[in-house]
């Protein structure tokens, strides 16, 4: 399973031959994402995501992508509760699209709709939304998923173009977030990049004007503003650590900071890689992909 798929375990193309009697029962249980501490984010999501998450950049060169930080440990999402709920108003589309995802056909001309058969809501008992009608055609539910995935793919391409400009502007620096509990336990999260304000101010005026004209300069400042949300991660970690204490022992407080380092730290988080034909289940605004998409 490629690392960029993160929460997926058993992805197969959706087809009538294989899934004629299958249904998907979706709901508000996000336990499937409980072991990831970051997920990719599309540029169109910045305005909503930056209000609640630390938005960073991950990868390098042509592989650069925005991401939201969800936790400090590599296998812990601090936004997912023990009951599977999500403790934030905005949920990244990368999560909401599950259990569906696009893959690319061998000739690169088509996007193929796939499903993770390991999803707990995938069933053959008729629970939830059927995937195919009796005549072998995808149901309206699947048609809606396809429409969103096409739109999401278009946003992915736009995000790639945005990240290319960010990379060419040479305004990113390696960053490390540090968390310290009152017990003295220290944790560090590295492997991501953030905009350096001094470098941003040094960008030539014509380049800044170009970024402002396309609203991409606003995205950079939303990213910078979102860095204060590392405190939210710190607070969530302190609450969880406090819940694990023996009865009667007071929970600890934590301090967090995100600061530049001179060289890139070893990746202590699953840095989001470039999704291959990414998809989703909730509608970020945008156009259509130039490639055709279909269920197999």
PDB file of C-alpha atoms in Angstrom:
ATOM      1  CA  UNK A   1       0.000   0.000   0.000  1.00  0.00           C
ATOM      2  CA  UNK A   2       1.597   3.306  -1.050  1.00  0.00           C
ATOM      3  CA  UNK A   3       2.297   5.617   1.891  1.00  0.00           C
ATOM      4  CA  UNK A   4       0.178   8.392   0.384  1.00  0.00           C
ATOM      5  CA  UNK A   5      -2.975   6.315   0.852  1.00  0.00           C
ATOM      6  CA  UNK A   6      -2.462   6.388   4.634  1.00  0.00           C
ATOM      7  CA  UNK A   7      -5.850   5.179   5.893  1.00  0.00           C
ATOM      8  CA  UNK A   8      -6.530   2.655   3.121  1.00  0.00           C
ATOM      9  CA  UNK A   9      -5.854  -1.060   3.526  1.00  0.00           C
ATOM     10  CA  UNK A  10      -7.494  -3.081   0.739  1.00  0.00           C
ATOM     11  CA  UNK A  11      -8.237  -0.870  -2.274  1.00  0.00           C
ATOM     12  CA  UNK A  12      -9.807  -2.466  -5.369  1.00  0.00           C
ATOM     13  CA  UNK A  13     -11.537  -0.990  -8.461  1.00  0.00           C
ATOM     14  CA  UNK A  14     -15.287  -0.665  -8.054  1.00  0.00           C
ATOM     15  CA  UNK A  15     -17.061  -2.966 -10.528  1.00  0.00           C
ATOM     16  CA  UNK A  16     -20.468  -4.555 -10.997  1.00  0.00           C
ATOM     17  CA  UNK A  17     -18.896  -8.005 -11.353  1.00  0.00           C
ATOM     18  CA  UNK A  18     -17.320  -7.773  -7.906  1.00  0.00           C
ATOM     19  CA  UNK A  19     -19.665  -5.424  -6.058  1.00  0.00           C
ATOM     20  CA  UNK A  20     -23.131  -6.045  -7.515  1.00  0.00           C
ATOM     21  CA  UNK A  21     -24.570  -6.971  -4.105  1.00  0.00           C
ATOM     22  CA  UNK A  22     -22.489  -4.590  -1.987  1.00  0.00           C
ATOM     23  CA  UNK A  23     -23.488  -1.550   0.033  1.00  0.00           C
ATOM     24  CA  UNK A  24     -21.701   1.115   2.031  1.00  0.00           C
ATOM     25  CA  UNK A  25     -22.902   2.260   5.418  1.00  0.00           C
ATOM     26  CA  UNK A  26     -21.403   5.659   6.139  1.00  0.00           C
ATOM     27  CA  UNK A  27     -21.749   7.675   9.297  1.00  0.00           C
ATOM     28  CA  UNK A  28     -19.872   9.858  11.740  1.00  0.00           C
ATOM     29  CA  UNK A  29     -17.341   7.245  12.885  1.00  0.00           C
ATOM     30  CA  UNK A  30     -13.798   8.276  11.948  1.00  0.00           C
ATOM     31  CA  UNK A  31     -11.969   5.541  13.846  1.00  0.00           C
ATOM     32  CA  UNK A  32     -10.364   4.471  10.559  1.00  0.00           C
ATOM     33  CA  UNK A  33      -8.218   7.634  10.709  1.00  0.00           C
ATOM     34  CA  UNK A  34      -7.205   7.258  14.337  1.00  0.00           C
ATOM     35  CA  UNK A  35      -3.626   6.211  13.566  1.00  0.00           C
ATOM     36  CA  UNK A  36      -2.507   9.050  11.274  1.00  0.00           C
ATOM     37  CA  UNK A  37      -1.022  12.293  12.595  1.00  0.00           C
ATOM     38  CA  UNK A  38      -1.279  14.282   9.356  1.00  0.00           C
ATOM     39  CA  UNK A  39      -3.263  14.214   6.129  1.00  0.00           C
ATOM     40  CA  UNK A  40      -2.928  16.107   2.824  1.00  0.00           C
ATOM     41  CA  UNK A  41      -4.922  19.303   2.376  1.00  0.00           C
ATOM     42  CA  UNK A  42      -6.067  21.006  -0.811  1.00  0.00           C
ATOM     43  CA  UNK A  43      -5.438  24.747  -1.198  1.00  0.00           C
ATOM     44  CA  UNK A  44      -9.181  25.417  -1.444  1.00  0.00           C
ATOM     45  CA  UNK A  45      -9.550  24.057   2.108  1.00  0.00           C
ATOM     46  CA  UNK A  46      -7.139  26.545   3.713  1.00  0.00           C
ATOM     47  CA  UNK A  47      -9.748  29.142   4.824  1.00  0.00           C
ATOM     48  CA  UNK A  48     -11.736  26.615   6.861  1.00  0.00           C
ATOM     49  CA  UNK A  49      -8.898  24.337   7.961  1.00  0.00           C
ATOM     50  CA  UNK A  50      -6.596  27.126   9.137  1.00  0.00           C
ATOM     51  CA  UNK A  51      -9.108  28.111  11.809  1.00  0.00           C
ATOM     52  CA  UNK A  52      -8.725  24.790  13.624  1.00  0.00           C
ATOM     53  CA  UNK A  53      -5.541  23.036  12.496  1.00  0.00           C
ATOM     54  CA  UNK A  54      -1.865  23.747  11.994  1.00  0.00           C
ATOM     55  CA  UNK A  55      -1.468  23.854   8.202  1.00  0.00           C
ATOM     56  CA  UNK A  56       2.055  23.038   7.020  1.00  0.00           C
ATOM     57  CA  UNK A  57       3.892  21.918   3.896  1.00  0.00           C
ATOM     58  CA  UNK A  58       5.459  18.482   3.512  1.00  0.00           C
ATOM     59  CA  UNK A  59       7.671  16.849   0.912  1.00  0.00           C
ATOM     60  CA  UNK A  60      10.149  18.528  -1.381  1.00  0.00           C
ATOM     61  CA  UNK A  61      10.507  19.877  -4.920  1.00  0.00           C
ATOM     62  CA  UNK A  62       7.781  18.424  -7.152  1.00  0.00           C
ATOM     63  CA  UNK A  63       6.386  16.402  -4.247  1.00  0.00           C
ATOM     64  CA  UNK A  64       5.472  19.390  -2.073  1.00  0.00           C
ATOM     65  CA  UNK A  65       1.930  19.338  -0.653  1.00  0.00           C
ATOM     66  CA  UNK A  66       0.055  21.113   2.142  1.00  0.00           C
ATOM     67  CA  UNK A  67      -1.009  19.038   5.137  1.00  0.00           C
ATOM     68  CA  UNK A  68      -2.839  19.426   8.437  1.00  0.00           C
ATOM     69  CA  UNK A  69      -1.169  18.246  11.622  1.00  0.00           C
ATOM     70  CA  UNK A  70      -3.430  15.977  13.678  1.00  0.00           C
ATOM     71  CA  UNK A  71      -1.056  14.712  16.358  1.00  0.00           C
ATOM     72  CA  UNK A  72       2.463  14.503  17.695  1.00  0.00           C
ATOM     73  CA  UNK A  73       3.026  10.763  17.786  1.00  0.00           C
ATOM     74  CA  UNK A  74       3.303   9.020  14.442  1.00  0.00           C
ATOM     75  CA  UNK A  75       0.304   6.752  15.026  1.00  0.00           C
ATOM     76  CA  UNK A  76      -2.074   9.000  16.940  1.00  0.00           C
ATOM     77  CA  UNK A  77      -4.782  11.357  15.692  1.00  0.00           C
ATOM     78  CA  UNK A  78      -5.666  13.644  18.589  1.00  0.00           C
ATOM     79  CA  UNK A  79      -8.849  14.831  16.868  1.00  0.00           C
ATOM     80  CA  UNK A  80     -10.490  11.381  16.907  1.00  0.00           C
ATOM     81  CA  UNK A  81     -12.258  10.416  20.129  1.00  0.00           C
ATOM     82  CA  UNK A  82     -12.388   6.950  21.670  1.00  0.00           C
ATOM     83  CA  UNK A  83     -15.918   6.628  20.280  1.00  0.00           C
ATOM     84  CA  UNK A  84     -14.750   7.518  16.764  1.00  0.00           C
ATOM     85  CA  UNK A  85     -16.057  11.083  16.730  1.00  0.00           C
ATOM     86  CA  UNK A  86     -14.112  14.003  15.247  1.00  0.00           C
ATOM     87  CA  UNK A  87     -13.525  16.947  17.582  1.00  0.00           C
ATOM     88  CA  UNK A  88     -13.424  19.815  15.110  1.00  0.00           C
ATOM     89  CA  UNK A  89     -15.958  21.663  13.002  1.00  0.00           C
ATOM     90  CA  UNK A  90     -14.103  21.166   9.720  1.00  0.00           C
ATOM     91  CA  UNK A  91     -12.984  17.682   8.668  1.00  0.00           C
ATOM     92  CA  UNK A  92     -10.384  17.487   5.870  1.00  0.00           C
ATOM     93  CA  UNK A  93     -11.767  16.159   2.586  1.00  0.00           C
ATOM     94  CA  UNK A  94      -8.983  13.566   2.508  1.00  0.00           C
ATOM     95  CA  UNK A  95     -10.735  11.954   5.488  1.00  0.00           C
ATOM     96  CA  UNK A  96     -14.301  12.556   4.335  1.00  0.00           C
ATOM     97  CA  UNK A  97     -13.778  10.878   0.977  1.00  0.00           C
ATOM     98  CA  UNK A  98     -13.100   7.512   2.623  1.00  0.00           C
ATOM     99  CA  UNK A  99     -13.642   4.652   1.678  1.00  0.00           C
ATOM    100  CA  UNK A 100     -13.420   5.843  -1.951  1.00  0.00           C
ATOM    101  CA  UNK A 101     -10.336   6.904  -3.899  1.00  0.00           C
ATOM    102  CA  UNK A 102      -9.209   7.268  -7.493  1.00  0.00           C
ATOM    103  CA  UNK A 103      -6.474   5.238  -9.155  1.00  0.00           C
ATOM    104  CA  UNK A 104      -5.018   5.910 -12.595  1.00  0.00           C
ATOM    105  CA  UNK A 105      -5.430   3.501 -15.498  1.00  0.00           C
ATOM    106  CA  UNK A 106      -2.226   1.981 -16.950  1.00  0.00           C
ATOM    107  CA  UNK A 107      -2.403   4.292 -19.961  1.00  0.00           C
ATOM    108  CA  UNK A 108      -2.840   7.339 -17.716  1.00  0.00           C
ATOM    109  CA  UNK A 109      -5.998   8.391 -19.560  1.00  0.00           C
ATOM    110  CA  UNK A 110      -8.664   7.437 -17.018  1.00  0.00           C
ATOM    111  CA  UNK A 111      -9.305   7.750 -13.327  1.00  0.00           C
ATOM    112  CA  UNK A 112     -10.778   4.556 -11.882  1.00  0.00           C
ATOM    113  CA  UNK A 113     -13.056   4.686  -8.876  1.00  0.00           C
ATOM    114  CA  UNK A 114     -11.846   2.353  -6.142  1.00  0.00           C
ATOM    115  CA  UNK A 115     -13.128   1.341  -2.728  1.00  0.00           C
ATOM    116  CA  UNK A 116     -11.412   0.099   0.404  1.00  0.00           C
ATOM    117  CA  UNK A 117     -13.035  -3.236   1.151  1.00  0.00           C
ATOM    118  CA  UNK A 118     -11.501  -3.139   4.638  1.00  0.00           C
ATOM    119  CA  UNK A 119     -13.851  -0.275   5.543  1.00  0.00           C
ATOM    120  CA  UNK A 120     -16.083  -1.322   8.448  1.00  0.00           C
ATOM    121  CA  UNK A 121     -19.158   0.007   6.642  1.00  0.00           C
ATOM    122  CA  UNK A 122     -18.550  -2.044   3.482  1.00  0.00           C
ATOM    123  CA  UNK A 123     -21.032  -4.932   3.508  1.00  0.00           C
ATOM    124  CA  UNK A 124     -23.115  -7.423   1.515  1.00  0.00           C
ATOM    125  CA  UNK A 125     -26.097  -7.323   3.878  1.00  0.00           C
ATOM    126  CA  UNK A 126     -27.766  -4.292   2.306  1.00  0.00           C
ATOM    127  CA  UNK A 127     -26.863  -1.828   5.062  1.00  0.00           C
ATOM    128  CA  UNK A 128     -26.571   1.771   3.892  1.00  0.00           C
ATOM    129  CA  UNK A 129     -26.205   2.832   0.255  1.00  0.00           C
ATOM    130  CA  UNK A 130     -26.179   0.268  -2.540  1.00  0.00           C
ATOM    131  CA  UNK A 131     -23.369   0.631  -5.060  1.00  0.00           C
ATOM    132  CA  UNK A 132     -25.088  -0.798  -8.165  1.00  0.00           C
ATOM    133  CA  UNK A 133     -28.658  -1.137  -9.350  1.00  0.00           C
ATOM    134  CA  UNK A 134     -30.079  -4.375 -10.694  1.00  0.00           C
ATOM    135  CA  UNK A 135     -29.349  -3.338 -14.296  1.00  0.00           C
ATOM    136  CA  UNK A 136     -25.645  -3.022 -13.518  1.00  0.00           C
ATOM    137  CA  UNK A 137     -25.469   0.770 -13.477  1.00  0.00           C
ATOM    138  CA  UNK A 138     -23.882   2.752 -10.618  1.00  0.00           C
ATOM    139  CA  UNK A 139     -26.472   4.109  -8.204  1.00  0.00           C
ATOM    140  CA  UNK A 140     -27.025   7.859  -7.706  1.00  0.00           C
ATOM    141  CA  UNK A 141     -24.919   7.535  -4.562  1.00  0.00           C
ATOM    142  CA  UNK A 142     -21.933   6.358  -6.622  1.00  0.00           C
ATOM    143  CA  UNK A 143     -22.607   9.030  -9.255  1.00  0.00           C
ATOM    144  CA  UNK A 144     -22.347  11.677  -6.541  1.00  0.00           C
ATOM    145  CA  UNK A 145     -19.086  10.177  -5.305  1.00  0.00           C
ATOM    146  CA  UNK A 146     -17.697  10.256  -8.855  1.00  0.00           C
ATOM    147  CA  UNK A 147     -18.652  13.897  -9.298  1.00  0.00           C
ATOM    148  CA  UNK A 148     -16.934  14.875  -6.105  1.00  0.00           C
ATOM    149  CA  UNK A 149     -13.791  12.898  -6.883  1.00  0.00           C
ATOM    150  CA  UNK A 150     -13.523  14.608 -10.273  1.00  0.00           C
ATOM    151  CA  UNK A 151     -13.835  18.002  -8.624  1.00  0.00           C
ATOM    152  CA  UNK A 152     -11.368  17.050  -5.930  1.00  0.00           C
ATOM    153  CA  UNK A 153      -8.898  15.902  -8.577  1.00  0.00           C
ATOM    154  CA  UNK A 154      -9.138  19.320 -10.230  1.00  0.00           C
ATOM    155  CA  UNK A 155      -8.397  20.940  -6.868  1.00  0.00           C
ATOM    156  CA  UNK A 156      -5.430  18.626  -6.428  1.00  0.00           C
ATOM    157  CA  UNK A 157      -3.976  19.851  -9.735  1.00  0.00           C
ATOM    158  CA  UNK A 158      -4.528  23.462  -8.678  1.00  0.00           C
ATOM    159  CA  UNK A 159      -2.843  22.747  -5.356  1.00  0.00           C
ATOM    160  CA  UNK A 160       0.130  21.286  -7.206  1.00  0.00           C
ATOM    161  CA  UNK A 161       0.411  24.499  -9.237  1.00  0.00           C
ATOM    162  CA  UNK A 162       0.234  26.570  -6.038  1.00  0.00           C
ATOM    163  CA  UNK A 163       2.921  24.460  -4.367  1.00  0.00           C
ATOM    164  CA  UNK A 164       5.165  24.839  -7.405  1.00  0.00           C
ATOM    165  CA  UNK A 165       5.011  28.623  -7.002  1.00  0.00           C
ATOM    166  CA  UNK A 166       5.751  28.311  -3.280  1.00  0.00           C
ATOM    167  CA  UNK A 167       8.751  26.101  -3.983  1.00  0.00           C
ATOM    168  CA  UNK A 168      10.097  28.399  -6.694  1.00  0.00           C
ATOM    169  CA  UNK A 169       9.759  31.413  -4.393  1.00  0.00           C
ATOM    170  CA  UNK A 170      12.192  29.737  -1.946  1.00  0.00           C
ATOM    171  CA  UNK A 171      10.277  30.910   1.115  1.00  0.00           C
ATOM    172  CA  UNK A 172      10.017  27.630   3.036  1.00  0.00           C
ATOM    173  CA  UNK A 173      12.149  26.544   5.976  1.00  0.00           C
ATOM    174  CA  UNK A 174      12.269  23.233   7.873  1.00  0.00           C
ATOM    175  CA  UNK A 175      10.273  23.438  11.088  1.00  0.00           C
ATOM    176  CA  UNK A 176      10.005  21.447  14.289  1.00  0.00           C
ATOM    177  CA  UNK A 177       7.147  21.523  16.776  1.00  0.00           C
ATOM    178  CA  UNK A 178       8.120  20.787  20.366  1.00  0.00           C
ATOM    179  CA  UNK A 179       5.745  19.734  23.127  1.00  0.00           C
ATOM    180  CA  UNK A 180       6.725  19.464  26.787  1.00  0.00           C
ATOM    181  CA  UNK A 181       4.471  18.106  29.536  1.00  0.00           C
ATOM    182  CA  UNK A 182       4.848  19.192  33.159  1.00  0.00           C
ATOM    183  CA  UNK A 183       6.147  15.719  33.906  1.00  0.00           C
ATOM    184  CA  UNK A 184       9.196  16.655  31.848  1.00  0.00           C
ATOM    185  CA  UNK A 185       8.275  14.441  28.923  1.00  0.00           C
ATOM    186  CA  UNK A 186       9.300  16.135  25.703  1.00  0.00           C
ATOM    187  CA  UNK A 187       8.057  15.318  22.225  1.00  0.00           C
ATOM    188  CA  UNK A 188       9.135  16.687  18.868  1.00  0.00           C
ATOM    189  CA  UNK A 189       7.409  16.628  15.522  1.00  0.00           C
ATOM    190  CA  UNK A 190       9.571  17.258  12.464  1.00  0.00           C
ATOM    191  CA  UNK A 191       9.574  16.523   8.767  1.00  0.00           C
ATOM    192  CA  UNK A 192       7.524  19.531   7.671  1.00  0.00           C
ATOM    193  CA  UNK A 193       8.082  23.008   6.254  1.00  0.00           C
ATOM    194  CA  UNK A 194       6.668  26.456   6.943  1.00  0.00           C
ATOM    195  CA  UNK A 195       6.879  29.858   5.302  1.00  0.00           C
ATOM    196  CA  UNK A 196       9.601  32.140   6.661  1.00  0.00           C
ATOM    197  CA  UNK A 197       8.148  35.628   7.060  1.00  0.00           C
ATOM    198  CA  UNK A 198      11.456  37.345   6.316  1.00  0.00           C
ATOM    199  CA  UNK A 199      11.868  35.408   3.085  1.00  0.00           C
ATOM    200  CA  UNK A 200       8.263  36.150   2.126  1.00  0.00           C
ATOM    201  CA  UNK A 201       8.831  39.887   2.569  1.00  0.00           C
ATOM    202  CA  UNK A 202      11.906  39.640   0.338  1.00  0.00           C
ATOM    203  CA  UNK A 203       9.965  38.197  -2.617  1.00  0.00           C
ATOM    204  CA  UNK A 204      10.074  40.666  -5.558  1.00  0.00           C
ATOM    205  CA  UNK A 205       7.069  42.980  -5.772  1.00  0.00           C
ATOM    206  CA  UNK A 206       5.924  41.632  -9.138  1.00  0.00           C
ATOM    207  CA  UNK A 207       5.863  38.066  -7.784  1.00  0.00           C
ATOM    208  CA  UNK A 208       3.947  39.152  -4.690  1.00  0.00           C
ATOM    209  CA  UNK A 209       1.467  40.998  -6.899  1.00  0.00           C
ATOM    210  CA  UNK A 210       0.976  37.841  -8.946  1.00  0.00           C
ATOM    211  CA  UNK A 211       0.318  35.806  -5.798  1.00  0.00           C
ATOM    212  CA  UNK A 212      -2.084  38.459  -4.515  1.00  0.00           C
ATOM    213  CA  UNK A 213      -3.980  38.554  -7.809  1.00  0.00           C
ATOM    214  CA  UNK A 214      -4.699  34.813  -7.596  1.00  0.00           C
ATOM    215  CA  UNK A 215      -5.485  34.944  -3.841  1.00  0.00           C
ATOM    216  CA  UNK A 216      -2.509  32.656  -3.201  1.00  0.00           C
ATOM    217  CA  UNK A 217      -0.802  35.261  -1.026  1.00  0.00           C
ATOM    218  CA  UNK A 218      -3.819  35.055   1.268  1.00  0.00           C
ATOM    219  CA  UNK A 219      -3.293  31.280   1.488  1.00  0.00           C
ATOM    220  CA  UNK A 220       0.272  31.831   2.681  1.00  0.00           C
ATOM    221  CA  UNK A 221      -0.877  34.146   5.448  1.00  0.00           C
ATOM    222  CA  UNK A 222      -3.629  31.712   6.444  1.00  0.00           C
ATOM    223  CA  UNK A 223      -0.905  29.074   6.733  1.00  0.00           C
ATOM    224  CA  UNK A 224       1.194  31.361   8.942  1.00  0.00           C
ATOM    225  CA  UNK A 225      -1.774  32.245  11.118  1.00  0.00           C
ATOM    226  CA  UNK A 226      -2.619  28.563  11.528  1.00  0.00           C
ATOM    227  CA  UNK A 227       0.698  27.828  13.221  1.00  0.00           C
ATOM    228  CA  UNK A 228      -0.802  29.034  16.503  1.00  0.00           C
ATOM    229  CA  UNK A 229      -3.029  25.954  16.355  1.00  0.00           C
ATOM    230  CA  UNK A 230      -0.097  23.864  17.526  1.00  0.00           C
ATOM    231  CA  UNK A 231      -1.364  25.004  20.928  1.00  0.00           C
ATOM    232  CA  UNK A 232      -4.606  23.121  20.254  1.00  0.00           C
ATOM    233  CA  UNK A 233      -2.605  19.960  19.628  1.00  0.00           C
ATOM    234  CA  UNK A 234      -0.699  20.578  22.847  1.00  0.00           C
ATOM    235  CA  UNK A 235      -3.951  20.996  24.784  1.00  0.00           C
ATOM    236  CA  UNK A 236      -5.460  17.835  23.294  1.00  0.00           C
ATOM    237  CA  UNK A 237      -2.338  15.875  24.164  1.00  0.00           C
ATOM    238  CA  UNK A 238      -2.425  17.164  27.746  1.00  0.00           C
ATOM    239  CA  UNK A 239      -6.083  16.132  28.103  1.00  0.00           C
ATOM    240  CA  UNK A 240      -5.410  12.636  26.743  1.00  0.00           C
ATOM    241  CA  UNK A 241      -2.321  12.171  28.887  1.00  0.00           C
ATOM    242  CA  UNK A 242      -4.335  13.358  31.899  1.00  0.00           C
ATOM    243  CA  UNK A 243      -7.052  10.802  31.184  1.00  0.00           C
ATOM    244  CA  UNK A 244      -4.440   8.060  31.361  1.00  0.00           C
ATOM    245  CA  UNK A 245      -3.238   9.040  34.838  1.00  0.00           C
ATOM    246  CA  UNK A 246      -4.099   6.905  37.890  1.00  0.00           C
ATOM    247  CA  UNK A 247      -7.274   8.002  39.683  1.00  0.00           C
ATOM    248  CA  UNK A 248      -6.696  10.995  41.919  1.00  0.00           C
ATOM    249  CA  UNK A 249      -3.549  12.227  40.156  1.00  0.00           C
ATOM    250  CA  UNK A 250      -3.864  15.676  38.596  1.00  0.00           C
ATOM    251  CA  UNK A 251      -3.494  15.996  34.809  1.00  0.00           C
ATOM    252  CA  UNK A 252      -0.439  17.849  33.536  1.00  0.00           C
ATOM    253  CA  UNK A 253      -0.234  20.918  31.383  1.00  0.00           C
ATOM    254  CA  UNK A 254       1.911  21.098  28.280  1.00  0.00           C
ATOM    255  CA  UNK A 255       3.840  23.792  26.452  1.00  0.00           C
ATOM    256  CA  UNK A 256       4.268  23.793  22.712  1.00  0.00           C
ATOM    257  CA  UNK A 257       6.291  25.794  20.211  1.00  0.00           C
ATOM    258  CA  UNK A 258       7.018  25.642  16.510  1.00  0.00           C
ATOM    259  CA  UNK A 259      10.442  26.969  15.682  1.00  0.00           C
ATOM    260  CA  UNK A 260      12.856  26.903  12.716  1.00  0.00           C
ATOM    261  CA  UNK A 261      15.843  24.576  12.723  1.00  0.00           C
ATOM    262  CA  UNK A 262      19.018  24.924  10.727  1.00  0.00           C
ATOM    263  CA  UNK A 263      18.642  21.647   8.884  1.00  0.00           C
ATOM    264  CA  UNK A 264      15.782  19.327   8.117  1.00  0.00           C
ATOM    265  CA  UNK A 265      14.956  17.009  10.988  1.00  0.00           C
ATOM    266  CA  UNK A 266      14.411  13.293  10.387  1.00  0.00           C
ATOM    267  CA  UNK A 267      10.759  12.798   9.555  1.00  0.00           C
ATOM    268  CA  UNK A 268       8.941  11.909  12.779  1.00  0.00           C
ATOM    269  CA  UNK A 269       5.575  12.158  11.096  1.00  0.00           C
ATOM    270  CA  UNK A 270       4.091  10.495   8.052  1.00  0.00           C
ATOM    271  CA  UNK A 271       4.751  13.332   5.649  1.00  0.00           C
ATOM    272  CA  UNK A 272       1.953  13.365   3.084  1.00  0.00           C
ATOM    273  CA  UNK A 273       3.235  12.395  -0.330  1.00  0.00           C
ATOM    274  CA  UNK A 274       1.651  13.308  -3.625  1.00  0.00           C
ATOM    275  CA  UNK A 275      -1.663  11.459  -3.898  1.00  0.00           C
ATOM    276  CA  UNK A 276      -2.036   9.512  -7.101  1.00  0.00           C
ATOM    277  CA  UNK A 277      -5.381  10.551  -8.544  1.00  0.00           C
ATOM    278  CA  UNK A 278      -6.776  11.695  -5.217  1.00  0.00           C
ATOM    279  CA  UNK A 279     -10.487  11.804  -4.445  1.00  0.00           C
ATOM    280  CA  UNK A 280     -13.010  12.793  -1.784  1.00  0.00           C
ATOM    281  CA  UNK A 281     -16.545  12.715  -0.457  1.00  0.00           C
ATOM    282  CA  UNK A 282     -17.354  16.340   0.334  1.00  0.00           C
ATOM    283  CA  UNK A 283     -17.348  19.150  -2.096  1.00  0.00           C
ATOM    284  CA  UNK A 284     -14.404  21.532  -2.308  1.00  0.00           C
ATOM    285  CA  UNK A 285     -15.225  24.040  -5.050  1.00  0.00           C
ATOM    286  CA  UNK A 286     -13.507  23.673  -8.391  1.00  0.00           C
ATOM    287  CA  UNK A 287     -13.664  22.470 -11.976  1.00  0.00           C
ATOM    288  CA  UNK A 288     -13.275  19.133 -13.673  1.00  0.00           C
ATOM    289  CA  UNK A 289     -10.220  17.050 -14.309  1.00  0.00           C
ATOM    290  CA  UNK A 290      -9.145  16.698 -17.932  1.00  0.00           C
ATOM    291  CA  UNK A 291      -9.019  12.935 -17.475  1.00  0.00           C
ATOM    292  CA  UNK A 292     -12.152  10.797 -17.620  1.00  0.00           C
ATOM    293  CA  UNK A 293     -13.336   9.051 -14.491  1.00  0.00           C
ATOM    294  CA  UNK A 294     -15.551   6.020 -14.120  1.00  0.00           C
ATOM    295  CA  UNK A 295     -16.381   2.974 -12.097  1.00  0.00           C
ATOM    296  CA  UNK A 296     -14.833  -0.141 -13.596  1.00  0.00           C
TER     297      UNK A 296
END
